[in-house]
Short mmCIF file of C-alpha atoms in Angstrom, two decimals:
data_model
loop_
_atom_site.label_atom_id
_atom_site.label_comp_id
_atom_site.label_asym_id
_atom_site.label_seq_id
_atom_site.Cartn_x
_atom_site.Cartn_y
_atom_site.Cartn_z
CA MET A 165 -160.24 -39.70 96.80
CA MET A 166 -157.99 -42.15 98.30
CA LEU A 167 -160.94 -43.76 100.24
CA ARG A 168 -162.89 -44.22 96.96
CA VAL A 169 -159.92 -45.79 95.25
CA ALA A 170 -159.43 -48.17 98.19
CA LYS A 171 -163.14 -49.22 98.01
CA ALA A 172 -163.04 -49.65 94.17
CA PHE A 173 -159.91 -51.80 94.84
CA VAL A 174 -161.70 -53.87 97.37
CA THR A 175 -164.84 -54.24 95.27
CA GLU A 176 -162.65 -55.45 92.22
CA LEU A 177 -160.92 -57.97 94.49
CA GLN A 178 -164.08 -59.36 95.78
CA ALA A 179 -165.20 -59.89 92.05
CA ILE A 180 -162.14 -61.47 91.05
CA PHE A 181 -162.11 -64.09 93.82
CA ARG A 182 -165.80 -64.73 93.52
CA HIS A 183 -165.38 -65.66 89.95
CA ARG A 184 -166.01 -69.29 89.25
CA LEU A 185 -162.35 -69.65 87.77
CA ALA A 186 -160.80 -68.19 90.92
CA ILE A 187 -162.95 -70.54 93.04
CA GLY A 188 -162.00 -73.61 90.88
CA ALA A 189 -158.37 -72.55 91.07
CA SER A 190 -158.55 -71.98 95.03
CA LEU A 191 -160.04 -75.57 95.41
CA LEU A 192 -157.39 -77.26 93.06
CA ALA A 193 -154.70 -75.22 94.78
CA ALA A 194 -155.91 -76.28 98.20
CA SER A 195 -156.23 -79.93 97.00
CA GLN A 196 -152.64 -79.83 95.74
CA TYR A 197 -151.22 -78.43 99.04
CA GLY A 198 -153.14 -81.18 100.74
CA THR A 199 -151.59 -83.83 98.43
CA ALA A 200 -148.14 -82.29 99.16
CA ALA A 201 -148.91 -82.65 102.90
CA LEU A 202 -150.00 -86.05 102.70
CA ASN A 203 -147.11 -87.04 100.60
CA ILE A 204 -144.45 -85.46 102.72
CA VAL A 205 -146.01 -87.46 105.58
CA THR A 206 -145.95 -90.53 103.64
CA ASN A 207 -142.30 -90.10 102.72
CA VAL A 208 -141.25 -89.33 106.28
CA LEU A 209 -143.08 -92.33 107.66
CA MET A 210 -141.37 -94.56 105.02
CA ALA A 211 -138.17 -93.23 105.81
CA ARG A 212 -138.61 -93.64 109.43
CA LEU A 213 -140.24 -97.01 109.22
CA LEU A 214 -137.89 -98.57 106.47
CA GLY A 215 -134.81 -96.63 107.46
CA PRO A 216 -132.76 -94.71 104.96
CA THR A 217 -131.31 -97.48 102.94
CA HIS A 218 -134.78 -99.31 102.38
CA TYR A 219 -136.35 -95.90 101.61
CA GLY A 220 -133.61 -95.21 99.10
CA PHE A 221 -134.43 -98.58 97.50
CA VAL A 222 -137.83 -97.55 97.17
CA THR A 223 -136.82 -94.41 95.31
CA LEU A 224 -134.56 -96.40 93.05
CA THR A 225 -137.30 -98.82 92.26
CA ILE A 226 -139.94 -96.26 91.05
CA ALA A 227 -137.25 -93.87 89.26
CA TYR A 228 -136.41 -96.37 86.30
CA PRO A 229 -139.99 -97.39 85.45
CA THR A 230 -141.12 -93.63 85.64
CA LEU A 231 -138.17 -92.37 83.52
CA LEU A 232 -139.01 -95.19 80.70
CA TRP A 233 -142.55 -94.08 80.90
CA SER A 234 -141.58 -90.51 80.52
CA PHE A 235 -139.92 -91.50 77.24
CA ILE A 236 -142.64 -93.40 75.47
CA GLY A 237 -145.90 -92.13 76.94
CA VAL A 238 -147.91 -89.74 74.75
CA LYS A 239 -148.92 -87.42 77.69
CA SER A 240 -152.33 -86.91 76.29
CA VAL A 241 -154.07 -85.03 79.14
CA SER A 242 -153.63 -81.38 77.62
CA VAL A 243 -154.21 -82.51 74.18
CA THR A 244 -157.48 -84.28 74.97
CA THR A 245 -158.54 -81.38 77.30
CA ARG A 246 -158.01 -79.04 74.36
CA TYR A 247 -160.41 -81.00 72.03
CA VAL A 248 -162.90 -82.33 74.72
CA ALA A 249 -163.57 -78.76 75.85
CA ALA A 250 -163.94 -77.47 72.28
CA PHE A 251 -166.26 -80.38 70.96
CA ARG A 252 -168.38 -79.89 74.03
CA ALA A 253 -168.63 -76.08 73.33
CA LYS A 254 -169.82 -76.73 69.69
CA ARG A 255 -172.00 -79.79 70.90
CA GLU A 256 -170.19 -82.25 68.59
CA HIS A 257 -170.78 -85.23 70.76
CA GLU A 258 -169.62 -87.88 68.50
CA LYS A 259 -166.17 -86.17 67.97
CA LEU A 260 -165.97 -85.76 71.66
CA LYS A 261 -166.45 -89.27 72.44
CA ALA A 262 -164.06 -90.24 69.76
CA VAL A 263 -161.43 -87.93 71.39
CA VAL A 264 -162.03 -89.53 74.76
CA LYS A 265 -161.70 -93.05 73.26
CA LEU A 266 -158.60 -92.04 71.50
CA GLY A 267 -157.18 -90.58 74.51
CA TYR A 268 -157.81 -93.68 76.75
CA GLY A 269 -156.66 -96.10 74.04
CA LEU A 270 -153.30 -94.24 73.51
CA ASP A 271 -152.61 -94.04 77.14
CA PHE A 272 -153.55 -97.42 78.14
CA PHE A 273 -151.57 -99.15 75.19
CA VAL A 274 -148.57 -97.01 75.49
CA SER A 275 -148.20 -97.44 79.37
CA LEU A 276 -148.82 -101.16 78.69
CA LEU A 277 -145.69 -100.98 76.44
CA ALA A 278 -143.89 -99.13 79.12
CA PHE A 279 -144.62 -102.09 81.51
CA ILE A 280 -143.42 -104.60 79.03
CA LEU A 281 -140.24 -102.76 78.58
CA VAL A 282 -139.69 -102.48 82.27
CA ALA A 283 -140.11 -106.27 82.63
CA LEU A 284 -137.75 -106.89 79.69
CA THR A 285 -134.90 -104.41 80.94
CA GLY A 286 -135.37 -103.88 84.54
CA TRP A 287 -133.22 -106.71 85.60
CA TRP A 288 -130.36 -105.23 83.53
CA VAL A 289 -130.77 -101.84 85.30
CA SER A 290 -131.04 -103.19 88.72
CA GLN A 291 -128.05 -105.52 88.55
CA ASN A 292 -125.66 -103.45 86.20
CA PHE A 293 -126.46 -99.81 86.95
CA TYR A 294 -127.95 -99.84 90.47
CA ARG A 295 -126.12 -103.02 91.61
CA GLN A 296 -129.12 -104.08 93.47
CA PRO A 297 -130.40 -107.15 91.56
CA HIS A 298 -133.25 -107.83 94.17
CA LEU A 299 -135.05 -104.35 93.00
CA ALA A 300 -135.85 -105.95 89.48
CA TRP A 301 -139.11 -107.68 90.22
CA LEU A 302 -140.32 -104.79 92.27
CA MET A 303 -139.70 -102.30 89.36
CA VAL A 304 -141.89 -104.74 87.28
CA VAL A 305 -144.64 -104.58 90.08
CA TYR A 306 -144.63 -100.86 90.05
CA ALA A 307 -144.86 -100.63 86.31
CA GLY A 308 -147.85 -102.81 86.39
CA SER A 309 -149.98 -100.00 87.60
CA PHE A 310 -149.03 -97.85 84.69
CA PRO A 311 -151.85 -99.01 82.37
CA PHE A 312 -154.58 -98.09 85.12
CA PHE A 313 -152.80 -94.94 86.09
CA ALA A 314 -152.22 -93.59 82.74
CA ILE A 315 -156.05 -93.25 82.15
CA THR A 316 -156.40 -90.50 84.83
CA GLY A 317 -155.16 -88.01 82.07
CA THR A 318 -158.22 -88.37 79.85
CA SER A 319 -160.51 -88.79 82.84
CA TRP A 320 -159.05 -85.37 84.01
CA ALA A 321 -159.74 -83.88 80.60
CA VAL A 322 -163.43 -84.83 80.79
CA LEU A 323 -164.10 -83.67 84.35
CA SER A 324 -162.15 -80.38 83.94
CA SER A 325 -163.98 -79.52 80.76
CA TRP A 326 -167.11 -79.74 82.56
CA GLU A 327 -165.67 -77.88 85.52
CA ARG A 328 -166.08 -80.48 87.95
CA PHE A 329 -163.39 -78.86 90.10
CA ARG A 330 -164.75 -80.06 93.32
CA TRP A 331 -164.57 -83.76 92.18
CA LEU A 332 -161.00 -83.09 90.85
CA ALA A 333 -160.10 -81.54 94.17
CA VAL A 334 -161.37 -84.55 96.01
CA LEU A 335 -159.74 -87.02 93.69
CA GLU A 336 -156.38 -85.16 93.97
CA VAL A 337 -156.40 -85.75 97.63
CA LEU A 338 -157.67 -89.13 97.45
CA HIS A 339 -154.71 -90.76 95.70
CA PRO A 340 -152.09 -89.90 98.36
CA PHE A 341 -154.63 -90.57 101.11
CA ILE A 342 -155.11 -94.05 99.57
CA LYS A 343 -151.40 -94.73 99.26
CA LEU A 344 -150.73 -93.41 102.69
CA CYS A 345 -153.22 -95.95 104.10
CA LEU A 346 -151.94 -98.73 102.02
CA ILE A 347 -148.25 -98.12 102.84
CA VAL A 348 -148.69 -97.75 106.67
CA GLY A 349 -150.80 -101.00 106.50
CA PHE A 350 -148.28 -102.84 104.70
CA LEU A 351 -145.56 -101.58 106.86
CA PHE A 352 -147.04 -102.35 110.03
CA THR A 353 -147.94 -105.82 108.88
CA GLY A 354 -144.16 -106.32 108.21
CA PHE A 355 -144.15 -106.34 104.44
CA GLY A 356 -141.33 -103.83 104.45
CA LEU A 357 -139.73 -102.77 101.07
CA ALA A 358 -141.79 -105.24 98.93
CA GLY A 359 -144.99 -104.17 100.56
CA THR A 360 -144.27 -100.47 100.01
CA VAL A 361 -143.66 -100.74 96.41
CA ILE A 362 -147.09 -102.88 96.06
CA ALA A 363 -148.92 -100.35 98.21
CA MET A 364 -147.82 -97.61 95.82
CA SER A 365 -148.60 -99.54 92.75
CA LEU A 366 -152.32 -100.51 94.19
CA ALA A 367 -152.89 -96.81 95.00
CA GLN A 368 -152.01 -95.77 91.45
CA ALA A 369 -154.26 -98.53 89.96
CA SER A 370 -157.20 -97.61 92.15
CA ILE A 371 -157.20 -94.02 91.49
CA GLY A 372 -156.96 -94.44 87.70
CA LEU A 373 -160.04 -96.97 87.96
CA ILE A 374 -161.96 -94.44 90.09
CA MET A 375 -161.34 -91.64 87.74
CA ILE A 376 -162.47 -93.39 84.81
CA VAL A 377 -165.71 -94.43 86.40
CA ALA A 378 -166.22 -90.93 87.44
CA ALA A 379 -165.66 -89.49 83.96
CA THR A 380 -167.78 -92.11 82.28
CA ASN A 381 -170.75 -91.49 84.73
CA LEU A 382 -170.40 -87.85 83.89
CA LEU A 383 -170.83 -88.41 80.14
CA LEU A 384 -173.59 -90.66 80.70
CA HIS A 385 -175.39 -88.22 83.03
CA GLU A 386 -174.93 -85.30 80.44
CA GLY A 387 -176.43 -87.26 77.70
CA ILE A 388 -173.13 -87.77 75.69
CA GLY A 389 -173.37 -91.67 75.69
CA THR A 390 -170.78 -94.27 76.10
CA TRP A 391 -167.37 -93.43 74.56
CA TRP A 392 -166.23 -96.91 74.07
CA LYS A 393 -168.89 -97.68 71.23
CA VAL A 394 -168.09 -94.73 68.97
CA SER A 395 -165.98 -95.01 65.91
CA LEU A 396 -162.62 -93.01 65.56
CA LYS A 397 -163.51 -91.99 61.80
CA SER A 398 -164.95 -88.61 62.99
CA VAL A 399 -161.41 -87.49 64.19
CA VAL A 400 -159.44 -88.73 61.27
CA PRO A 401 -159.34 -85.34 59.61
CA LEU A 402 -157.70 -83.93 62.69
CA LYS A 403 -154.81 -86.37 62.34
CA ARG A 404 -152.26 -83.96 61.39
CA GLU A 405 -153.17 -81.37 63.94
CA LEU A 406 -153.33 -83.95 66.77
CA MET A 407 -150.04 -85.34 65.99
CA GLY A 408 -148.56 -81.69 66.06
CA PHE A 409 -150.07 -81.24 69.49
CA PHE A 410 -148.91 -84.73 70.84
CA GLY A 411 -145.43 -84.01 69.39
CA TRP A 412 -144.95 -80.68 71.27
CA ASN A 413 -146.65 -82.10 74.52
CA TYR A 414 -144.38 -85.11 74.43
CA LEU A 415 -141.30 -82.89 74.06
CA PHE A 416 -142.11 -80.79 77.12
CA VAL A 417 -143.27 -83.51 79.51
CA THR A 418 -140.62 -85.88 78.64
CA LEU A 419 -137.84 -83.25 79.42
CA SER A 420 -139.66 -82.45 82.69
CA GLY A 421 -139.41 -86.23 83.48
CA LEU A 422 -135.69 -86.29 82.76
CA MET A 423 -135.00 -83.50 85.10
CA THR A 424 -136.82 -85.32 87.91
CA GLN A 425 -135.77 -88.96 87.58
CA VAL A 426 -132.29 -88.94 86.15
CA PRO A 427 -130.56 -87.14 89.23
CA MET A 428 -132.25 -89.87 91.51
CA MET A 429 -130.97 -92.66 89.39
CA LEU A 430 -127.46 -91.10 89.39
CA LEU A 431 -127.37 -90.50 92.95
CA GLY A 432 -128.37 -94.12 93.65
CA ARG A 433 -125.42 -95.39 91.61
CA LEU A 434 -122.71 -92.89 92.61
CA ARG A 435 -123.66 -92.07 96.22
CA GLY A 436 -126.00 -94.95 97.30
CA PRO A 437 -129.67 -95.19 98.04
CA GLU A 438 -129.51 -92.94 101.08
CA GLU A 439 -128.65 -90.04 98.94
CA ALA A 440 -131.28 -90.70 96.45
CA GLY A 441 -133.99 -90.95 99.11
CA PHE A 442 -133.09 -87.87 100.79
CA TYR A 443 -133.08 -86.16 97.42
CA ARG A 444 -136.51 -87.45 96.76
CA ILE A 445 -137.81 -85.86 99.99
CA ALA A 446 -136.21 -82.59 99.09
CA VAL A 447 -137.97 -82.49 95.73
CA SER A 448 -141.33 -83.25 97.23
CA ILE A 449 -140.94 -80.21 99.55
CA GLY A 450 -139.38 -78.02 96.83
CA THR A 451 -142.23 -78.25 94.33
CA VAL A 452 -144.80 -76.75 96.52
CA GLY A 453 -144.26 -73.17 95.44
CA SER A 454 -145.66 -73.94 91.88
CA TYR A 455 -148.95 -75.31 92.93
CA LEU A 456 -151.06 -72.30 92.75
CA GLU A 457 -149.76 -71.48 89.03
CA THR A 458 -150.41 -75.05 88.01
CA SER A 459 -153.83 -74.95 89.50
CA LEU A 460 -154.66 -71.60 87.35
CA GLY A 461 -153.41 -73.42 84.18
CA ARG A 462 -155.72 -76.43 84.90
CA ILE A 463 -158.62 -74.15 85.48
CA THR A 464 -158.28 -71.88 82.67
CA TYR A 465 -157.01 -74.16 79.92
CA PRO A 466 -160.35 -75.91 79.00
CA THR A 467 -162.10 -72.48 79.30
CA ILE A 468 -159.80 -70.96 76.81
CA SER A 469 -160.06 -73.93 74.42
CA ALA A 470 -163.92 -73.65 74.33
CA ARG A 471 -163.88 -69.91 73.97
CA TRP A 472 -161.38 -69.95 71.22
CA THR A 473 -163.47 -72.36 69.23
CA LEU A 474 -166.67 -70.37 69.73
CA GLU A 475 -165.30 -66.65 69.83
CA GLY A 476 -161.98 -66.46 67.93
CA GLU A 477 -158.65 -65.02 68.83
CA ASP A 478 -159.54 -61.31 69.41
CA ARG A 479 -162.28 -62.14 72.10
CA ILE A 480 -159.77 -64.69 73.88
CA VAL A 481 -156.87 -61.90 73.96
CA SER A 482 -159.30 -59.40 75.63
CA ALA A 483 -160.34 -62.15 78.09
CA LEU A 484 -156.94 -62.97 78.94
CA LYS A 485 -156.16 -59.43 79.69
CA ARG A 486 -159.06 -59.22 82.14
CA TRP A 487 -158.12 -62.56 83.69
CA THR A 488 -154.26 -61.42 84.27
#
């Protein structure tokens, strides 16, 4: 009796781990752990090559632009994923392209606004809050990558809705790899603090451009067409629903950003850049435990959105019980 139960349990486990969602989640989780390893190596190398003080300056430089971006950014990735997956399931290609265009447009222009605000206020923060006026122009350089990096959200929504999880896993690792190579290159050629910030900015801009090319090529390959030529009129009836989604998503992601960036800025002001740098390293290590859960959420969300559209609430509830 026990042997039969054990065999049935093993068979059930094999079926679970062979499921496409489990495979996709495993790929993304592995890529996130790879990303974490590359980020830790990058942070340790920066701390060793720059020294604790200059590494702390890097932390303070990126903290304020990131905090400001978290306040005004629309954080569209979960919203666009929900609608791209739903419109793909219903084969409403014009609406799908309109949502993609809306997502890219919102992300780009809001991040451009964040860049302008950093350019206008960064000098005050660096001089009066950090008491490090030489960081002002570096904040502007780092914020200059926001309009390019912001478009990764909608690109992720497109790729995940078509379940291109291998692509996403590769792109997930590619960003920190590019960053590591650029930072090491700039540091060994003697560019120091400025070179490090420029390298981080170039890495973010590069991955944004790579992902939008990948997402656009996917849409063309699938016969959807070019998203930038479509009119936004087809999604006007969804205006109220979209605003509700964006509002709740904005609240959640903004609070998360506050919890990460504010402690770094306060440490930099009250205890010095070294403490802020050490805190950043600790946070990068401490977040590893949530990667598997995050990957499962990224995998299941577009699938749930599509099935909700086609099958309704009852079928979704039963599916969720099976997945759990």
